[in-house]
Short mmCIF file of C-alpha atoms and ligand atoms in Angstrom, two decimals:
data_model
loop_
_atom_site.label_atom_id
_atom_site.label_comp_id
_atom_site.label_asym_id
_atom_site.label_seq_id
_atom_site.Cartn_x
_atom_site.Cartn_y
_atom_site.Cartn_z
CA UNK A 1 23.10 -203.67 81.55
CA UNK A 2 20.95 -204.51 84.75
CA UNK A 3 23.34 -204.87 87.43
CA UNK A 4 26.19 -203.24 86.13
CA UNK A 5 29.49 -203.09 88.08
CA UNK A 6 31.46 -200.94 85.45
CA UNK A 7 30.34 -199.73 81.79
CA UNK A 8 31.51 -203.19 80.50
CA UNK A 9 31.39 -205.79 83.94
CA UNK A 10 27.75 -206.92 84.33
CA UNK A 11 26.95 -209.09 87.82
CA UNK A 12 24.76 -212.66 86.91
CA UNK A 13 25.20 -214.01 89.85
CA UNK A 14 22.52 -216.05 92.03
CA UNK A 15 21.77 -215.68 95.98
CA UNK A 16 20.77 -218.97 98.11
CA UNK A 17 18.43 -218.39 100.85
CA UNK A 18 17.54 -221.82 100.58
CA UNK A 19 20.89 -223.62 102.17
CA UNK A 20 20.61 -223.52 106.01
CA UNK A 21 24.21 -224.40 106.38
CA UNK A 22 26.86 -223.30 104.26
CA UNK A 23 29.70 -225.88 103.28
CA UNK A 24 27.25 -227.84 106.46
CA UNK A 25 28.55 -225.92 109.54
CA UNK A 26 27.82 -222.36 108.58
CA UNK A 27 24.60 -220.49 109.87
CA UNK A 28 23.78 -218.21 106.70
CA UNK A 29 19.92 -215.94 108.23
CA UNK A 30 20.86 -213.92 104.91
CA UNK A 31 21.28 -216.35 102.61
CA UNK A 32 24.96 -216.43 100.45
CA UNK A 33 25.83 -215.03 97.28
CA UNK A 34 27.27 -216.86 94.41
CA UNK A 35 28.98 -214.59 92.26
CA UNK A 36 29.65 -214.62 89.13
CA UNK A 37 30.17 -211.77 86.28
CA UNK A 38 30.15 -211.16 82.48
CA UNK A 39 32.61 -209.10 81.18
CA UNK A 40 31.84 -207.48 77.74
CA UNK A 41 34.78 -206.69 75.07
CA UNK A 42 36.04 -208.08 72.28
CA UNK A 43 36.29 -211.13 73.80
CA UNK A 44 33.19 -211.49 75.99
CA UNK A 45 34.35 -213.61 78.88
CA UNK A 46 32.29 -215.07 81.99
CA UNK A 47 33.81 -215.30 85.57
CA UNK A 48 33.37 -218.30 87.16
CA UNK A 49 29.30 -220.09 87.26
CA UNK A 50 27.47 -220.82 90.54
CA UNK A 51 26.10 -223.71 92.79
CA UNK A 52 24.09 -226.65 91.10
CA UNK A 53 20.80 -225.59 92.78
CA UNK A 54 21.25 -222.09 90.55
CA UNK A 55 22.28 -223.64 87.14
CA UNK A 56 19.01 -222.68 85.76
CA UNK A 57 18.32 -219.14 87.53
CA UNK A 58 22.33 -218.13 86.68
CA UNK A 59 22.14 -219.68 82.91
CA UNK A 60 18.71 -217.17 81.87
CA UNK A 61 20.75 -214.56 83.99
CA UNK A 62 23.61 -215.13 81.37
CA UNK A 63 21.77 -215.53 78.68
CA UNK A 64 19.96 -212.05 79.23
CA UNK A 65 23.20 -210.11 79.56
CA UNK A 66 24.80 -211.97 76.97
CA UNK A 67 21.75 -210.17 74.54
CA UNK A 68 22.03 -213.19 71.82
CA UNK A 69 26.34 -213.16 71.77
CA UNK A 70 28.36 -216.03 72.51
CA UNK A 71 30.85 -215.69 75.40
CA UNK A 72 34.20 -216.37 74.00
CA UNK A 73 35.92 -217.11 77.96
CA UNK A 74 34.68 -218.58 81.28
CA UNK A 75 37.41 -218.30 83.66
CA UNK A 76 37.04 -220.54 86.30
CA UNK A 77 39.25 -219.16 89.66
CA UNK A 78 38.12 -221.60 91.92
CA UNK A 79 36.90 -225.31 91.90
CA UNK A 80 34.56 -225.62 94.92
CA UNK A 81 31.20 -226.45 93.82
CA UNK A 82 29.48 -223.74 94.72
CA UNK A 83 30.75 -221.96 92.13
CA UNK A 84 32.40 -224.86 89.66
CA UNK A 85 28.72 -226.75 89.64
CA UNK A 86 27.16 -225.74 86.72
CA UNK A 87 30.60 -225.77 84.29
CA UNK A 88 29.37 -228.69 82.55
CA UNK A 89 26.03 -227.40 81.85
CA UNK A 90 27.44 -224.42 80.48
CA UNK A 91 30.29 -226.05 78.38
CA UNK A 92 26.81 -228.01 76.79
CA UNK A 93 25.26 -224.94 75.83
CA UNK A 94 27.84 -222.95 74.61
CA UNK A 95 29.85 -224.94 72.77
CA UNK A 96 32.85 -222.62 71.49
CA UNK A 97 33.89 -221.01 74.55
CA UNK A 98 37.33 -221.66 75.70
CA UNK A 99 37.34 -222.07 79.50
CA UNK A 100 39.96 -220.65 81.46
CA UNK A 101 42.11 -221.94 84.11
CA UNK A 102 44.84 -223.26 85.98
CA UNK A 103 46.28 -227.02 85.58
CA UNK A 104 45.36 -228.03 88.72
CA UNK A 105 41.75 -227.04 88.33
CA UNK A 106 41.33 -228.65 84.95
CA UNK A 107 42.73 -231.96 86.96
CA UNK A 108 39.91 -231.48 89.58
CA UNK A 109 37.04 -230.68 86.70
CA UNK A 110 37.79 -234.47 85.71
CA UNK A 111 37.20 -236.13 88.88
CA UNK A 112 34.03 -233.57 89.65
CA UNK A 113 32.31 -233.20 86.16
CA UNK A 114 33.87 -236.32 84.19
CA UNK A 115 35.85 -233.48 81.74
CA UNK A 116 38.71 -231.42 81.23
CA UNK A 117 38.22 -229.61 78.02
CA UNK A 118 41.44 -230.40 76.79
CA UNK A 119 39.94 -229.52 72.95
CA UNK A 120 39.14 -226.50 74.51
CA UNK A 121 41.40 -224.71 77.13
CA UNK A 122 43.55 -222.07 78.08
CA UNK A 123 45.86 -223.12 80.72
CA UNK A 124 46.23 -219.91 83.22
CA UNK A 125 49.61 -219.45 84.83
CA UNK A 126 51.21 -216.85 87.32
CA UNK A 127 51.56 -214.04 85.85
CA UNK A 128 50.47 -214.49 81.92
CA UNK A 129 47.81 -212.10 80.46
CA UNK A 130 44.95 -213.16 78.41
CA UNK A 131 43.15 -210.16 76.23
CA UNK A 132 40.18 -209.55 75.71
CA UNK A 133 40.60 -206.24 73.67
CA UNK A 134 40.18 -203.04 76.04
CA UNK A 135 40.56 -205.58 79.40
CA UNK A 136 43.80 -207.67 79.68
CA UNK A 137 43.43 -210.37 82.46
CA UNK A 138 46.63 -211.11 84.59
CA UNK A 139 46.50 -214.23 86.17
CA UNK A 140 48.09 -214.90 89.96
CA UNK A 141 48.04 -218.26 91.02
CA UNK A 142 46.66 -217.74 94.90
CA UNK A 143 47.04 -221.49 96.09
CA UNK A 144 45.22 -222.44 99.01
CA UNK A 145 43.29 -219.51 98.83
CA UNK A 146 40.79 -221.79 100.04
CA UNK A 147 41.99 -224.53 97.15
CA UNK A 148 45.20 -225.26 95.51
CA UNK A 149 43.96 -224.75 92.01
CA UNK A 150 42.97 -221.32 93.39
CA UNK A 151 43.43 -218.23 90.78
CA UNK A 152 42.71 -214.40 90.86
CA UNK A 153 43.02 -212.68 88.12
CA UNK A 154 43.25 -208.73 87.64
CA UNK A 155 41.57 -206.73 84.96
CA UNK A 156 44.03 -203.81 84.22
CA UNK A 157 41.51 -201.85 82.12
CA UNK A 158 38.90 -201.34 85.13
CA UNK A 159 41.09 -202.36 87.96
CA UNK A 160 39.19 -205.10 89.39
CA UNK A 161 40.55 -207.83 91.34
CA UNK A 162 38.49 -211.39 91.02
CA UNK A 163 39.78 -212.87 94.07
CA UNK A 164 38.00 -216.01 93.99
CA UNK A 165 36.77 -216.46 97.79
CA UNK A 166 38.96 -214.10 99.37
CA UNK A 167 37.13 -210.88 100.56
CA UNK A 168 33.85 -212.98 100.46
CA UNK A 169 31.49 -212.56 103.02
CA UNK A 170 28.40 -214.54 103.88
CA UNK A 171 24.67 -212.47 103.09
CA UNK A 172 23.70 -210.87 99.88
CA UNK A 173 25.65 -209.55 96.87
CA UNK A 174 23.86 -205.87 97.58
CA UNK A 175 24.37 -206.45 101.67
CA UNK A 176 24.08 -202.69 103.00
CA UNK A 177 25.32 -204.36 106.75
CA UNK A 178 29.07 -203.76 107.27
CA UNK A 179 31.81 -205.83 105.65
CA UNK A 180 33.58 -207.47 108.36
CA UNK A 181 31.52 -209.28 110.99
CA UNK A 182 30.33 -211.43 108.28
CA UNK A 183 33.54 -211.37 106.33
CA UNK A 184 35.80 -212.70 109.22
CA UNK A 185 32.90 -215.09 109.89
CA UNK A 186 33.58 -216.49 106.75
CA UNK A 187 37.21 -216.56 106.48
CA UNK A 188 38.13 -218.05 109.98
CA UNK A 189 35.57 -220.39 109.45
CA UNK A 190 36.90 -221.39 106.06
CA UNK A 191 39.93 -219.78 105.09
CA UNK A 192 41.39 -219.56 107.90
CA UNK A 193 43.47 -222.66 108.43
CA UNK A 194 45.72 -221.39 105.24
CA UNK A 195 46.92 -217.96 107.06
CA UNK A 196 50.51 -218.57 105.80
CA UNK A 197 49.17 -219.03 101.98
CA UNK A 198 47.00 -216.20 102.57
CA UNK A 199 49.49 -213.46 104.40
CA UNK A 200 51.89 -214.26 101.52
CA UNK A 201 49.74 -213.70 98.51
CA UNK A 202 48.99 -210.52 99.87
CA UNK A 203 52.08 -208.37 99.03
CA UNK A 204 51.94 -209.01 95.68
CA UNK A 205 48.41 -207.78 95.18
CA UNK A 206 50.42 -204.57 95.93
CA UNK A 207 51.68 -204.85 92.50
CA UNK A 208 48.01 -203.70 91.06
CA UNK A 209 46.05 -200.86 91.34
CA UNK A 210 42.90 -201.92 92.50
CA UNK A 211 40.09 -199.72 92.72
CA UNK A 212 37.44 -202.73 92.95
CA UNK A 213 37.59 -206.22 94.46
CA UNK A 214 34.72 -208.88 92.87
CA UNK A 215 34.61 -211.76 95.50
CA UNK A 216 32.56 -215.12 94.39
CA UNK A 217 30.79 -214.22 97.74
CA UNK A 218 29.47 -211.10 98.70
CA UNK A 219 29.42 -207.28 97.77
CA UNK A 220 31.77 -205.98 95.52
CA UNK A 221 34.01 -204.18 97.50
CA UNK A 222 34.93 -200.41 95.99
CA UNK A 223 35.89 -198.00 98.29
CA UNK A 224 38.56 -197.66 100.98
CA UNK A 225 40.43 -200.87 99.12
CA UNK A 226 43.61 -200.49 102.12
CA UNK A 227 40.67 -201.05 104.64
CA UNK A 228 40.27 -204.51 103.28
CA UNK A 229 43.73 -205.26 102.59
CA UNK A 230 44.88 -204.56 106.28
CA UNK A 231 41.99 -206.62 107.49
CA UNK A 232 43.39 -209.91 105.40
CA UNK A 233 46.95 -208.44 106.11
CA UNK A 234 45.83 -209.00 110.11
CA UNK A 235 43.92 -212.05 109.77
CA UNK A 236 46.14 -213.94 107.69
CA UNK A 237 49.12 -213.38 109.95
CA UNK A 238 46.84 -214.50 112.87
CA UNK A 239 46.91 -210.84 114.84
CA UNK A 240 44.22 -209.37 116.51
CA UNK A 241 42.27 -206.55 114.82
CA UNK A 242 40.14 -205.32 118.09
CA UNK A 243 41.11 -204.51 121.56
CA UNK A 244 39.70 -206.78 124.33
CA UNK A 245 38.74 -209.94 125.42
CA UNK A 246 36.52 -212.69 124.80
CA UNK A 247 35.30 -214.52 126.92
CA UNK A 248 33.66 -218.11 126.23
CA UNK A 249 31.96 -220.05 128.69
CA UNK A 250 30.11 -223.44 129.07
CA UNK A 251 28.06 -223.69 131.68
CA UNK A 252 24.48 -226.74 132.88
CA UNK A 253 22.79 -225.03 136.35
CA UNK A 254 24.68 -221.45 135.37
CA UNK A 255 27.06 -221.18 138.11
CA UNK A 256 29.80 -221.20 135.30
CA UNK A 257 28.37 -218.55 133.49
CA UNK A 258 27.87 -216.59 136.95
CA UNK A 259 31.93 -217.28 137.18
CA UNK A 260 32.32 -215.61 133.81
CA UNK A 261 30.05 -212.92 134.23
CA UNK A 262 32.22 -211.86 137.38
CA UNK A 263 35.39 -212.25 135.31
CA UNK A 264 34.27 -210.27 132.62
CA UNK A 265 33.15 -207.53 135.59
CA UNK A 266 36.56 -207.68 137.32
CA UNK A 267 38.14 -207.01 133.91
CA UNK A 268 35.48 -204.15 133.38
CA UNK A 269 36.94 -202.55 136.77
CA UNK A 270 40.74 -203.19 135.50
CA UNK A 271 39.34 -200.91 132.38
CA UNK A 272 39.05 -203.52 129.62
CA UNK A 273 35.87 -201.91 128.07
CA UNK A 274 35.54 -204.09 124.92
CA UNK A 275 34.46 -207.62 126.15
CA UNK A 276 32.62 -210.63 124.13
CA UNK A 277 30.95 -212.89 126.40
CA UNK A 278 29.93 -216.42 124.36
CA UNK A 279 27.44 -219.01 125.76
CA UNK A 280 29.24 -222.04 123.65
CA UNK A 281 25.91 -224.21 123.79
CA UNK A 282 23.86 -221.49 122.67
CA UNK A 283 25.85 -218.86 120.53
CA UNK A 284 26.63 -219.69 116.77
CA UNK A 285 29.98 -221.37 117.49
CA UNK A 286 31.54 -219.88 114.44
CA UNK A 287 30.86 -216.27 115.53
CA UNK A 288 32.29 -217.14 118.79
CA UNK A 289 35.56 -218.60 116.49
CA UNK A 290 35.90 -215.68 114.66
CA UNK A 291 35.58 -213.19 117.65
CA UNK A 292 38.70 -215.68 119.13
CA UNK A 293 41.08 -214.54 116.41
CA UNK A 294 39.83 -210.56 116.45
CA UNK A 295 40.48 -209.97 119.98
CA UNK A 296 43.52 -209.71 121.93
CA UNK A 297 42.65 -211.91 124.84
CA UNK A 298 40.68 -214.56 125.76
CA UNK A 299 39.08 -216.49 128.18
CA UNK A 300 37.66 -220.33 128.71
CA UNK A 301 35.25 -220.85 131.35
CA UNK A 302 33.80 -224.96 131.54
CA UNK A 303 32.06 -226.83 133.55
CA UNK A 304 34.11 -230.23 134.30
CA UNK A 305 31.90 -233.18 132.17
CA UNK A 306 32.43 -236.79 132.27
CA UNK A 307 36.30 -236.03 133.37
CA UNK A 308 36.85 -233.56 130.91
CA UNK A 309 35.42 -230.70 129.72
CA UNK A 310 32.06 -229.76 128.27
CA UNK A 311 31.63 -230.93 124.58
CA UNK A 312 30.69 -227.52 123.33
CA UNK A 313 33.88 -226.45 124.63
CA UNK A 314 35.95 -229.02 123.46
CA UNK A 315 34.21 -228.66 120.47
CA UNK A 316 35.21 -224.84 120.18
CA UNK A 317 38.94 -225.35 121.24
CA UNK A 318 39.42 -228.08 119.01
CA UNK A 319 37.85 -225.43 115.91
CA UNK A 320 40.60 -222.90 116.94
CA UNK A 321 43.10 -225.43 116.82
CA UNK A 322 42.46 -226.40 113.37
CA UNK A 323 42.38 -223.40 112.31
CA UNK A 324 45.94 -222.61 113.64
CA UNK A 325 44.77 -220.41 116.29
CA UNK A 326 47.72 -218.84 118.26
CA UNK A 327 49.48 -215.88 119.96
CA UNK A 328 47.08 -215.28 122.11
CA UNK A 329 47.14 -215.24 125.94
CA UNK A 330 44.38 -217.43 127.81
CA UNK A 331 42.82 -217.25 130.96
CA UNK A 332 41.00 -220.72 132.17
CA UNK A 333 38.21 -221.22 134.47
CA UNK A 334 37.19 -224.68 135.78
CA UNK A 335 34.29 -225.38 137.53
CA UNK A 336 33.79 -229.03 139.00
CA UNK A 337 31.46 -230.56 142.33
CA UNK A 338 34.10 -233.31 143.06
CA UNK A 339 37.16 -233.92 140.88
CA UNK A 340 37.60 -230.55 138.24
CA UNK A 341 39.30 -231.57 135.36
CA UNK A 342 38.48 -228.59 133.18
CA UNK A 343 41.44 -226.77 133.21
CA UNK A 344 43.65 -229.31 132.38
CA UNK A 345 41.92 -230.09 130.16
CA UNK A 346 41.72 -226.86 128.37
CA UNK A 347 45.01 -227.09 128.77
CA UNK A 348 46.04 -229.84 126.60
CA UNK A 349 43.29 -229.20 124.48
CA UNK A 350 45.27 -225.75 123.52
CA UNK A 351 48.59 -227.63 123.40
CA UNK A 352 48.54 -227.34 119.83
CA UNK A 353 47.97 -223.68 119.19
CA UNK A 354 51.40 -221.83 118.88
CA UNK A 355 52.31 -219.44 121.11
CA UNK A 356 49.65 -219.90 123.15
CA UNK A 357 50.44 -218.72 126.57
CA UNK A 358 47.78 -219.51 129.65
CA UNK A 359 48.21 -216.59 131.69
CA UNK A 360 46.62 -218.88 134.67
CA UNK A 361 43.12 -220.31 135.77
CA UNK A 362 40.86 -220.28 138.88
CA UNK A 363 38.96 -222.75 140.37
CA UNK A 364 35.14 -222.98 141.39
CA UNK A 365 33.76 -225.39 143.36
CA UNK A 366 29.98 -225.60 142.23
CA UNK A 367 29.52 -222.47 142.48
CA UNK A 368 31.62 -219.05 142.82
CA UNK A 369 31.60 -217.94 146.40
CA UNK A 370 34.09 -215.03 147.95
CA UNK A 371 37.04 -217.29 147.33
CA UNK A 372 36.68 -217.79 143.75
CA UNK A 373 35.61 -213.75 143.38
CA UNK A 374 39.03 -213.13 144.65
CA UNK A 375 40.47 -216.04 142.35
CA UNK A 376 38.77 -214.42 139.82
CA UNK A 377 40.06 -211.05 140.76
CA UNK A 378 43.34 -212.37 140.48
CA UNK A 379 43.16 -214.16 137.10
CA UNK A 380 41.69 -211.16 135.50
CA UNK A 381 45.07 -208.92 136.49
CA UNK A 382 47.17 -211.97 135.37
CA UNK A 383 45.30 -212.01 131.74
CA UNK A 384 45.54 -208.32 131.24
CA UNK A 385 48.60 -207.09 131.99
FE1 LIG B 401 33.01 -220.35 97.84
FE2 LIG B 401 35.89 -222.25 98.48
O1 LIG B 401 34.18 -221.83 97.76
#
């Protein structure tokens, strides 16, 4: 086997350097993995295919492991088309093989791919095993983990977890760079909204013994599995995993950025030593979004725009918002020549993140002068105590 992952569990999966923007928001400079895996037994069984711009490159990939068998399973765990897309194409090809999954995702291969193998199914549900000889398959239903028809299922003979998107990180399968900057990148961006679905799947992954998880994104994660699982465990339940405080800031002549840039210098002197400073218009927003929900604290510095606030930062608040940001405490700086509006704006723009306290906000008036150093002074002891 070329790319083996165990003795019997062979990776055929595809990487896309070719998308710019993943799912059309998501800056990808390494590209994304689309996993997918062939596990050899009695019953030879594929896990999951890959994007439609792959079919091709991830069918000869198949059909090299596969050595001349027939694959007796595909499980499918997830529906999304980047890894649902070429199910049709395979189904054509190989003819016999029983695909695997739950209800809901045969219901959604219908209205994607015109089919639902009803000739030809196994219907996967919580908890039910499917063997394949040495590897028995235990199926947990993992709704909204990003989809409803969402399944993982665990392999009790090598102790892998597929867990569908969970775990996945943006960048390639073999990615040597560290797990979670690109990891937490992904799931805020995408998972993220489904925290509750996600925080309460987790426990009962506690029931296996996992010694490897196989994302359809990203490295297969082997070592150090707790490391992982406290990440998701902290992320899911919306609780910061780093000290500190970000600090995001939209600023036109730079007088608003000069504001934050003191803030983040009075906080420096108050001993906050871990600080993310974010130029909205410039940064990629979804790092900035991601960084939100790490750190403890943050802060919002804008410019007051057409009576509101800039639209990069309305653009960012409303991203946390949807993706049920909360719990946090928030610091607001407005800067405005004649009527600011920023901070109340800010304001009600966070009105719908839970728990969301503002710990207060400071004013400039086109640009920080001694007052608003002092202001600034005194905002940054409000937001860390
Ligand atoms: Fe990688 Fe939800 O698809």
């Amino acid at each position: 086997m070329q790319n083996k992952i165990t003795d019997t569990v062979e990776y055929i999966g595809v990487h896309d350097t070719e998308t710019d923007l993943f799912e059309g928001q998501y800056r990808i400079p390494d590209g994304i993995s689309y996993n997918s895996y062939l596990i050899f037994d009695e019953k030879i069984t594929v896990m999951d295919t890959v994007d439609r711009g792959f079919t091709e490159e991830w069918l000869e990939n198949l059909k090299n492991a596969l050595c001349g068998k027939e694959p007796d399973y595909i499980v499918v765990h997830h529906m999304e088309p980047d890894h649902s897309a070429s199910l049709k194409r395979f189904s054509e090809i190989y003819k016999n093989t029983v695909i695997v999954s739950s209800l809901a995702a045969f219901a959604m291969m219908k209205n994607f791919y015109g089919i639902d193998f009803s000739d030809r199914r196994v219907i996967a549900k919580e908890g039910e095993t499917l063997d394949l000889g040495k590897h028995k398959l235990t199926f947990i239903a993992a709704p909204m983990v990003h989809w409803p028809e969402v399944i993982f299922s665990y392999d009790s003979y090598d102790k892998i977890l597929f867990s569908a998107d969970a775990f996945g990180k943006f960048g390639k399968f073999n990615s040597p760079d560290s797990w979670d900057a690109e990891a937490s990148r992904y799931y805020f961006g995408i998972v993220g909204k489904y925290g509750a679905q996600v925080n309460k799947l987790l426990p009962r992954l506690s029931a296996f013994d996992i010694k490897a998880i196989c994302s359809l994104h990203g490295p297969v994660l082997k070592e150090n599995i707790g490391y992982y699982l406290s990440l998701y465990e902290s992320w899911s339940a919306y609780k910061p995993d780093k000290s500190g405080t970000v600090i995001a800031y939209a600023s036109v002549y730079g007088n608003t950025k000069k504001a934050a840039e003191i803030f983040a210098e009075h906080l420096k002197a108050m001993g906050e030593d871990n600080i993310r400073l974010f130029d909205l218009a410039r940064c990629d927003m979804h790092e900035a979004v991601s960084a939100a929900f790490r750190y403890e604290r943050l802060a919002l510095a804008s410019i007051t725009y057409n009576a509101s606030v800039f639209p990069a930062m309305k653009s960012f608040i409303d991203a946390l918002e949807e993706r049920g940001f909360k719990g946090r405490r928030v610091a607001l700086i407005e800067n405005g020549s004649w009527a600011p509006q920023a901070a109340k704006v800010m304001r009600e723009l966070l009105g719908g993140c839970e728990s969301t306290e503002i710990a207060g906000s400071a004013r400039i008036l086109s640009a920080p002068n001694e007052f608003s150093f002092n202001e600034l002074k005194d905002l940054a002891k409000k937001l860390i105590i």
